[in-house]
């Protein structure tokens, strides 16, 4: 069977990229955000795995990419596009998260592979400018707080646990159930989402059945709940969306990290998403082809990048050799 990593690379060659992935980000040049200056980041693969020591600037790059697109027409009510200001809040405690002349130059693919569209978002006095002509695309940020166990945040399903009503059920296709099970190394009899309501408040709960038991996400493992949530989102979002995922390995066992990396390659092959993820996981880096790896390194001179490293060299950077 053909290597899915190579299949994906083939779809992403410059000749095929626009037809398959649309107005995807080809490159960004970042100037003046959290000490990241004059840094070019090229997307040489539909997935970019950004790694490096804590504080290197990984999340900074992912967050900036999310600010590169306008809201598509016909999105559901409540969908909000991301802006730079959402991620770099200034305050008395944090006077300069960006420089007064900070800018990001976005290069987007177009139907002419030799002429990418270039647009700059930059700081002008007290405002950011440059959003108006951006392409339209649905963007998702799977940060750390997107999936928090409902028990920890005292959700409706917890504090009204004795009195909420069940509403609509949302079924999960069988093949998605199998994919979630493969990542987690277990077999599910069934997975679905259950709507709940209390007064005007509504929520949705993931429900799983295995080993003869049925349980909601309120009694799931964290890795299990987060994986279920993440896979569901990747599968039901429109094709060619942009996903920025913070440390998807969070709470996963060793084999699940590797299987999740394989799944990300699989979903990009099917749905032509662009996925940027930050990671400290040697296993996830190893599962990616070298052109998907980006290592960041910060020292007194700023942040530098190393593209296309072998997994051994990437690991050496993370483990101090
Ligand atoms: N105002 C600032 N000026 C310069 N550098 C800053 C400023 N604010 C934050 N930083 C740098 O940005 C870093 C945080 O960047 P970021 O969140 O992108 O790191 P990260 O690589 O995602 O880290 P982690 O692996 O811990 O999530 C800080 O550790 C600090 O070095
Ligand atoms: Mg981070």
mmCIF file of C-alpha atoms in Angstrom, residues 6-313:
data_model
loop_
_atom_site.group_PDB
_atom_site.id
_atom_site.type_symbol
_atom_site.label_atom_id
_atom_site.label_comp_id
_atom_site.label_asym_id
_atom_site.label_seq_id
_atom_site.Cartn_x
_atom_site.Cartn_y
_atom_site.Cartn_z
ATOM 1 C CA UNK A 6 3.931 10.401 0.306
ATOM 2 C CA UNK A 7 0.394 10.493 -1.109
ATOM 3 C CA UNK A 8 -0.186 13.702 0.817
ATOM 4 C CA UNK A 9 3.129 15.174 -0.356
ATOM 5 C CA UNK A 10 2.119 14.467 -3.943
ATOM 6 C CA UNK A 11 -1.180 16.278 -3.526
ATOM 7 C CA UNK A 12 0.752 19.237 -2.122
ATOM 8 C CA UNK A 13 3.351 19.654 -4.895
ATOM 9 C CA UNK A 14 3.248 23.196 -6.265
ATOM 10 C CA UNK A 15 1.511 21.977 -9.416
ATOM 11 C CA UNK A 16 -1.305 20.305 -7.460
ATOM 12 C CA UNK A 17 -1.506 22.407 -4.308
ATOM 13 C CA UNK A 18 -4.023 25.068 -5.233
ATOM 14 C CA UNK A 19 -6.381 22.583 -6.914
ATOM 15 C CA UNK A 20 -6.374 20.362 -3.825
ATOM 16 C CA UNK A 21 -5.961 22.761 -0.918
ATOM 17 C CA UNK A 22 -7.179 26.124 -2.210
ATOM 18 C CA UNK A 23 -5.893 29.382 -0.785
ATOM 19 C CA UNK A 24 -3.745 27.728 1.799
ATOM 20 C CA UNK A 25 -0.945 29.549 3.641
ATOM 21 C CA UNK A 26 2.293 29.057 1.735
ATOM 22 C CA UNK A 27 4.539 31.109 3.973
ATOM 23 C CA UNK A 28 4.438 33.757 6.686
ATOM 24 C CA UNK A 29 7.042 36.337 7.637
ATOM 25 C CA UNK A 30 6.691 37.360 11.266
ATOM 26 C CA UNK A 31 8.081 40.579 12.666
ATOM 27 C CA UNK A 32 7.791 41.833 16.196
ATOM 28 C CA UNK A 33 5.576 39.341 18.079
ATOM 29 C CA UNK A 34 6.828 38.076 21.474
ATOM 30 C CA UNK A 35 10.420 38.519 20.413
ATOM 31 C CA UNK A 36 9.935 36.734 17.053
ATOM 32 C CA UNK A 37 11.570 38.998 14.467
ATOM 33 C CA UNK A 38 12.215 38.538 10.763
ATOM 34 C CA UNK A 39 11.225 34.880 10.895
ATOM 35 C CA UNK A 40 10.070 33.133 7.713
ATOM 36 C CA UNK A 41 7.952 30.017 8.153
ATOM 37 C CA UNK A 42 7.290 28.007 5.011
ATOM 38 C CA UNK A 43 4.527 25.419 4.798
ATOM 39 C CA UNK A 44 6.202 22.697 2.758
ATOM 40 C CA UNK A 45 3.584 20.082 3.657
ATOM 41 C CA UNK A 46 -0.138 20.351 4.534
ATOM 42 C CA UNK A 47 0.808 19.589 8.132
ATOM 43 C CA UNK A 48 3.333 21.655 10.049
ATOM 44 C CA UNK A 49 4.579 20.182 13.331
ATOM 45 C CA UNK A 50 6.234 22.992 15.272
ATOM 46 C CA UNK A 51 8.508 21.906 18.081
ATOM 47 C CA UNK A 52 11.188 23.350 20.320
ATOM 48 C CA UNK A 53 11.815 24.051 23.983
ATOM 49 C CA UNK A 54 9.190 25.728 26.162
ATOM 50 C CA UNK A 55 8.875 29.401 25.278
ATOM 51 C CA UNK A 56 10.546 29.036 21.850
ATOM 52 C CA UNK A 57 7.593 30.679 20.037
ATOM 53 C CA UNK A 58 5.591 27.713 18.728
ATOM 54 C CA UNK A 59 2.137 28.852 19.821
ATOM 55 C CA UNK A 60 2.955 32.364 18.606
ATOM 56 C CA UNK A 61 3.349 31.064 15.041
ATOM 57 C CA UNK A 62 0.164 28.980 15.143
ATOM 58 C CA UNK A 63 -1.875 31.836 16.600
ATOM 59 C CA UNK A 64 -0.656 34.250 13.940
ATOM 60 C CA UNK A 65 -1.701 31.830 11.179
ATOM 61 C CA UNK A 66 -5.251 31.764 12.564
ATOM 62 C CA UNK A 67 -5.466 35.515 11.966
ATOM 63 C CA UNK A 68 -4.914 35.065 8.224
ATOM 64 C CA UNK A 69 -8.460 34.476 7.005
ATOM 65 C CA UNK A 70 -11.818 36.206 6.834
ATOM 66 C CA UNK A 71 -15.032 34.514 7.854
ATOM 67 C CA UNK A 72 -16.536 32.504 4.988
ATOM 68 C CA UNK A 73 -20.083 33.220 3.850
ATOM 69 C CA UNK A 74 -22.767 30.918 5.177
ATOM 70 C CA UNK A 75 -21.075 29.918 8.416
ATOM 71 C CA UNK A 76 -23.215 29.051 11.395
ATOM 72 C CA UNK A 77 -24.289 31.771 13.822
ATOM 73 C CA UNK A 78 -21.721 32.251 16.532
ATOM 74 C CA UNK A 79 -18.665 31.467 14.384
ATOM 75 C CA UNK A 80 -16.057 34.175 14.918
ATOM 76 C CA UNK A 81 -12.930 34.722 12.879
ATOM 77 C CA UNK A 82 -9.639 35.254 14.705
ATOM 78 C CA UNK A 83 -7.701 38.497 14.844
ATOM 79 C CA UNK A 84 -4.165 39.172 16.030
ATOM 80 C CA UNK A 85 -5.555 41.069 19.012
ATOM 81 C CA UNK A 86 -7.249 37.878 20.276
ATOM 82 C CA UNK A 87 -3.872 36.306 20.996
ATOM 83 C CA UNK A 88 -1.546 39.157 21.973
ATOM 84 C CA UNK A 89 -3.320 41.113 24.693
ATOM 85 C CA UNK A 90 -1.461 44.176 25.962
ATOM 86 C CA UNK A 91 -2.061 45.449 29.488
ATOM 87 C CA UNK A 92 -0.315 47.180 32.356
ATOM 88 C CA UNK A 93 1.206 43.810 33.197
ATOM 89 C CA UNK A 94 2.203 43.139 29.599
ATOM 90 C CA UNK A 95 2.956 46.430 27.858
ATOM 91 C CA UNK A 96 4.713 45.090 24.731
ATOM 92 C CA UNK A 97 3.623 41.632 23.540
ATOM 93 C CA UNK A 98 4.265 43.028 20.037
ATOM 94 C CA UNK A 99 6.481 45.860 18.742
ATOM 95 C CA UNK A 100 4.897 49.198 17.747
ATOM 96 C CA UNK A 101 5.617 48.327 14.091
ATOM 97 C CA UNK A 102 4.798 44.596 14.294
ATOM 98 C CA UNK A 103 3.703 42.951 11.063
ATOM 99 C CA UNK A 104 2.982 39.601 9.493
ATOM 100 C CA UNK A 105 3.268 39.038 5.775
ATOM 101 C CA UNK A 106 0.995 36.208 4.606
ATOM 102 C CA UNK A 107 1.679 34.417 1.321
ATOM 103 C CA UNK A 108 -1.357 32.473 0.063
ATOM 104 C CA UNK A 109 -1.482 29.990 -2.787
ATOM 105 C CA UNK A 110 -3.332 31.139 -5.891
ATOM 106 C CA UNK A 111 -4.241 29.496 -9.188
ATOM 107 C CA UNK A 112 -0.851 30.713 -10.473
ATOM 108 C CA UNK A 113 1.792 28.823 -8.511
ATOM 109 C CA UNK A 114 4.415 31.445 -9.365
ATOM 110 C CA UNK A 115 2.347 34.360 -8.051
ATOM 111 C CA UNK A 116 1.182 33.834 -4.483
ATOM 112 C CA UNK A 117 -1.109 36.465 -3.020
ATOM 113 C CA UNK A 118 0.794 38.556 -0.481
ATOM 114 C CA UNK A 119 -0.992 40.518 2.213
ATOM 115 C CA UNK A 120 0.352 42.213 5.325
ATOM 116 C CA UNK A 121 -1.383 42.612 8.660
ATOM 117 C CA UNK A 122 0.401 45.368 10.540
ATOM 118 C CA UNK A 123 0.166 47.649 13.487
ATOM 119 C CA UNK A 124 -0.858 51.214 12.590
ATOM 120 C CA UNK A 125 -0.860 53.560 15.571
ATOM 121 C CA UNK A 126 -3.406 51.829 17.806
ATOM 122 C CA UNK A 127 -5.080 49.482 15.332
ATOM 123 C CA UNK A 128 -4.260 46.495 13.186
ATOM 124 C CA UNK A 129 -4.792 46.880 9.442
ATOM 125 C CA UNK A 130 -4.694 44.539 6.464
ATOM 126 C CA UNK A 131 -7.573 42.142 7.137
ATOM 127 C CA UNK A 132 -9.926 43.333 4.412
ATOM 128 C CA UNK A 133 -8.561 41.528 1.360
ATOM 129 C CA UNK A 134 -7.779 38.249 3.102
ATOM 130 C CA UNK A 135 -9.166 35.038 1.601
ATOM 131 C CA UNK A 136 -12.134 33.335 3.257
ATOM 132 C CA UNK A 137 -11.564 30.120 5.177
ATOM 133 C CA UNK A 138 -12.896 28.435 8.251
ATOM 134 C CA UNK A 139 -10.243 28.331 10.978
ATOM 135 C CA UNK A 140 -10.302 26.281 14.175
ATOM 136 C CA UNK A 141 -8.119 26.684 17.229
ATOM 137 C CA UNK A 142 -7.921 23.556 19.354
ATOM 138 C CA UNK A 143 -6.084 25.165 22.244
ATOM 139 C CA UNK A 144 -5.811 23.876 25.769
ATOM 140 C CA UNK A 145 -9.157 25.166 26.952
ATOM 141 C CA UNK A 146 -11.243 24.049 23.995
ATOM 142 C CA UNK A 147 -11.688 20.690 25.573
ATOM 143 C CA UNK A 148 -11.707 20.772 29.345
ATOM 144 C CA UNK A 149 -13.484 17.970 31.185
ATOM 145 C CA UNK A 150 -16.902 19.283 32.092
ATOM 146 C CA UNK A 151 -16.367 18.093 35.674
ATOM 147 C CA UNK A 152 -13.555 20.595 36.047
ATOM 148 C CA UNK A 153 -15.464 23.549 34.719
ATOM 149 C CA UNK A 154 -18.713 22.790 36.528
ATOM 150 C CA UNK A 155 -20.679 22.562 33.298
ATOM 151 C CA UNK A 156 -24.454 22.483 33.038
ATOM 152 C CA UNK A 157 -24.253 18.704 32.715
ATOM 153 C CA UNK A 158 -22.650 18.591 36.167
ATOM 154 C CA UNK A 159 -24.436 21.213 38.232
ATOM 155 C CA UNK A 160 -27.820 20.334 36.781
ATOM 156 C CA UNK A 161 -26.965 16.657 36.559
ATOM 157 C CA UNK A 162 -30.095 15.608 38.396
ATOM 158 C CA UNK A 163 -32.533 17.653 36.337
ATOM 159 C CA UNK A 164 -31.410 18.268 32.745
ATOM 160 C CA UNK A 165 -33.461 16.852 29.871
ATOM 161 C CA UNK A 166 -32.082 14.850 26.968
ATOM 162 C CA UNK A 167 -32.692 16.446 23.564
ATOM 163 C CA UNK A 168 -31.394 15.509 20.126
ATOM 164 C CA UNK A 169 -28.849 12.807 19.604
ATOM 165 C CA UNK A 170 -26.046 13.273 17.026
ATOM 166 C CA UNK A 171 -24.762 10.007 15.593
ATOM 167 C CA UNK A 172 -21.142 9.425 14.690
ATOM 168 C CA UNK A 173 -20.523 7.440 11.481
ATOM 169 C CA UNK A 174 -19.101 3.968 12.014
ATOM 170 C CA UNK A 175 -15.814 4.694 10.261
ATOM 171 C CA UNK A 176 -15.156 7.647 12.591
ATOM 172 C CA UNK A 177 -15.860 5.429 15.578
ATOM 173 C CA UNK A 178 -13.232 3.020 14.261
ATOM 174 C CA UNK A 179 -10.727 5.846 13.756
ATOM 175 C CA UNK A 180 -11.142 7.112 17.330
ATOM 176 C CA UNK A 181 -10.753 3.538 18.598
ATOM 177 C CA UNK A 182 -7.623 2.992 16.524
ATOM 178 C CA UNK A 183 -5.957 6.099 17.965
ATOM 179 C CA UNK A 184 -6.795 5.104 21.534
ATOM 180 C CA UNK A 185 -6.001 1.426 21.013
ATOM 181 C CA UNK A 186 -9.459 0.199 21.965
ATOM 182 C CA UNK A 187 -12.678 -0.922 20.374
ATOM 183 C CA UNK A 188 -15.867 1.031 20.850
ATOM 184 C CA UNK A 189 -19.262 -0.537 20.363
ATOM 185 C CA UNK A 190 -20.723 2.876 19.796
ATOM 186 C CA UNK A 191 -19.986 6.621 19.979
ATOM 187 C CA UNK A 192 -22.423 9.501 19.718
ATOM 188 C CA UNK A 193 -23.193 12.960 21.039
ATOM 189 C CA UNK A 194 -26.244 13.604 23.186
ATOM 190 C CA UNK A 195 -27.881 17.036 23.356
ATOM 191 C CA UNK A 196 -29.029 18.187 26.789
ATOM 192 C CA UNK A 197 -31.119 21.131 27.943
ATOM 193 C CA UNK A 198 -31.975 22.848 31.191
ATOM 194 C CA UNK A 199 -34.269 25.857 30.839
ATOM 195 C CA UNK A 200 -32.685 27.948 28.088
ATOM 196 C CA UNK A 201 -29.240 26.432 28.507
ATOM 197 C CA UNK A 202 -28.074 23.788 26.074
ATOM 198 C CA UNK A 203 -24.996 21.577 25.800
ATOM 199 C CA UNK A 204 -23.787 18.416 24.108
ATOM 200 C CA UNK A 205 -22.181 15.410 25.741
ATOM 201 C CA UNK A 206 -20.010 12.778 24.115
ATOM 202 C CA UNK A 207 -21.215 9.253 24.940
ATOM 203 C CA UNK A 208 -19.235 6.036 24.472
ATOM 204 C CA UNK A 209 -20.067 2.345 24.870
ATOM 205 C CA UNK A 210 -17.481 -0.358 25.362
ATOM 206 C CA UNK A 211 -16.977 -3.476 27.436
ATOM 207 C CA UNK A 212 -20.709 -3.573 28.075
ATOM 208 C CA UNK A 213 -20.780 -0.127 29.733
ATOM 209 C CA UNK A 214 -22.097 3.174 28.455
ATOM 210 C CA UNK A 215 -20.624 6.414 29.817
ATOM 211 C CA UNK A 216 -20.620 10.106 28.971
ATOM 212 C CA UNK A 217 -17.581 12.359 28.681
ATOM 213 C CA UNK A 218 -18.150 13.270 32.326
ATOM 214 C CA UNK A 219 -16.802 9.836 33.149
ATOM 215 C CA UNK A 220 -14.292 9.479 30.292
ATOM 216 C CA UNK A 221 -10.545 9.678 30.538
ATOM 217 C CA UNK A 222 -9.173 13.106 29.544
ATOM 218 C CA UNK A 223 -7.206 11.766 26.569
ATOM 219 C CA UNK A 224 -10.257 9.809 25.446
ATOM 220 C CA UNK A 225 -12.568 12.835 25.683
ATOM 221 C CA UNK A 226 -10.131 15.192 23.958
ATOM 222 C CA UNK A 227 -9.442 12.759 21.119
ATOM 223 C CA UNK A 228 -13.154 12.149 20.561
ATOM 224 C CA UNK A 229 -13.778 15.915 20.494
ATOM 225 C CA UNK A 230 -10.845 16.616 18.169
ATOM 226 C CA UNK A 231 -11.607 13.870 15.646
ATOM 227 C CA UNK A 232 -15.291 14.846 15.520
ATOM 228 C CA UNK A 233 -14.329 18.466 14.772
ATOM 229 C CA UNK A 234 -11.787 17.555 12.096
ATOM 230 C CA UNK A 235 -14.309 15.267 10.413
ATOM 231 C CA UNK A 236 -17.377 17.483 10.350
ATOM 232 C CA UNK A 237 -15.676 20.797 9.498
ATOM 233 C CA UNK A 238 -15.750 21.878 5.846
ATOM 234 C CA UNK A 239 -12.971 20.472 3.635
ATOM 235 C CA UNK A 240 -9.878 22.691 3.369
ATOM 236 C CA UNK A 241 -10.263 24.243 6.813
ATOM 237 C CA UNK A 242 -7.278 25.473 8.804
ATOM 238 C CA UNK A 243 -6.650 23.830 12.170
ATOM 239 C CA UNK A 244 -4.168 25.000 14.764
ATOM 240 C CA UNK A 245 -3.830 22.394 17.491
ATOM 241 C CA UNK A 246 -1.882 22.904 20.702
ATOM 242 C CA UNK A 247 0.070 19.852 21.774
ATOM 243 C CA UNK A 248 -2.382 17.201 20.551
ATOM 244 C CA UNK A 249 -0.361 14.584 22.438
ATOM 245 C CA UNK A 250 -1.702 15.967 25.731
ATOM 246 C CA UNK A 251 -2.812 13.116 27.959
ATOM 247 C CA UNK A 252 -2.225 10.363 25.403
ATOM 248 C CA UNK A 253 -0.288 7.161 25.936
ATOM 249 C CA UNK A 254 2.730 6.410 23.769
ATOM 250 C CA UNK A 255 1.057 4.398 21.028
ATOM 251 C CA UNK A 256 -1.885 6.804 20.850
ATOM 252 C CA UNK A 257 0.493 9.700 20.105
ATOM 253 C CA UNK A 258 1.862 7.810 17.128
ATOM 254 C CA UNK A 259 -1.593 6.746 15.929
ATOM 255 C CA UNK A 260 -2.886 10.304 16.277
ATOM 256 C CA UNK A 261 -0.071 11.592 14.064
ATOM 257 C CA UNK A 262 -1.021 8.959 11.475
ATOM 258 C CA UNK A 263 -4.659 9.993 11.755
ATOM 259 C CA UNK A 264 -3.771 13.652 11.099
ATOM 260 C CA UNK A 265 -2.067 12.584 7.864
ATOM 261 C CA UNK A 266 -5.121 10.479 6.975
ATOM 262 C CA UNK A 267 -7.652 13.261 7.570
ATOM 263 C CA UNK A 268 -5.584 15.720 5.505
ATOM 264 C CA UNK A 269 -5.473 13.201 2.681
ATOM 265 C CA UNK A 270 -9.267 12.924 2.724
ATOM 266 C CA UNK A 271 -10.378 16.446 3.580
ATOM 267 C CA UNK A 272 -7.447 18.551 2.400
ATOM 268 C CA UNK A 273 -7.213 20.515 5.641
ATOM 269 C CA UNK A 274 -4.128 22.446 6.590
ATOM 270 C CA UNK A 275 -3.029 21.483 10.115
ATOM 271 C CA UNK A 276 -0.464 23.306 12.203
ATOM 272 C CA UNK A 277 0.301 21.726 15.544
ATOM 273 C CA UNK A 278 2.696 22.519 18.359
ATOM 274 C CA UNK A 279 4.310 19.565 20.077
ATOM 275 C CA UNK A 280 6.981 18.309 22.450
ATOM 276 C CA UNK A 281 6.335 14.723 21.401
ATOM 277 C CA UNK A 282 9.224 12.873 19.868
ATOM 278 C CA UNK A 283 6.750 10.195 18.712
ATOM 279 C CA UNK A 284 4.544 12.651 16.851
ATOM 280 C CA UNK A 285 7.553 14.264 15.209
ATOM 281 C CA UNK A 286 8.852 10.879 14.183
ATOM 282 C CA UNK A 287 5.564 9.962 12.491
ATOM 283 C CA UNK A 288 5.752 13.072 10.280
ATOM 284 C CA UNK A 289 7.851 13.349 7.127
ATOM 285 C CA UNK A 290 10.857 15.659 7.505
ATOM 286 C CA UNK A 291 9.281 18.432 5.406
ATOM 287 C CA UNK A 292 6.512 18.719 8.029
ATOM 288 C CA UNK A 293 8.951 19.399 10.902
ATOM 289 C CA UNK A 294 9.836 22.881 12.088
ATOM 290 C CA UNK A 295 12.051 23.407 15.113
ATOM 291 C CA UNK A 296 12.199 26.822 16.782
ATOM 292 C CA UNK A 297 15.031 27.962 18.981
ATOM 293 C CA UNK A 298 15.164 31.125 21.093
ATOM 294 C CA UNK A 299 18.246 32.764 22.538
ATOM 295 C CA UNK A 300 19.479 36.278 23.229
ATOM 296 C CA UNK A 301 19.545 36.990 19.480
ATOM 297 C CA UNK A 302 15.887 36.114 18.970
ATOM 298 C CA UNK A 303 14.076 33.116 17.497
ATOM 299 C CA UNK A 304 15.574 31.043 14.706
ATOM 300 C CA UNK A 305 13.996 28.192 12.763
ATOM 301 C CA UNK A 306 15.265 24.866 11.469
ATOM 302 C CA UNK A 307 13.164 23.267 8.762
ATOM 303 C CA UNK A 308 13.097 19.713 7.542
ATOM 304 C CA UNK A 309 15.287 18.211 10.270
ATOM 305 C CA UNK A 310 15.539 14.461 10.697
ATOM 306 C CA UNK A 311 13.605 13.121 13.679
ATOM 307 C CA UNK A 312 16.919 12.263 15.357
ATOM 308 C CA UNK A 313 18.144 15.846 15.159
#
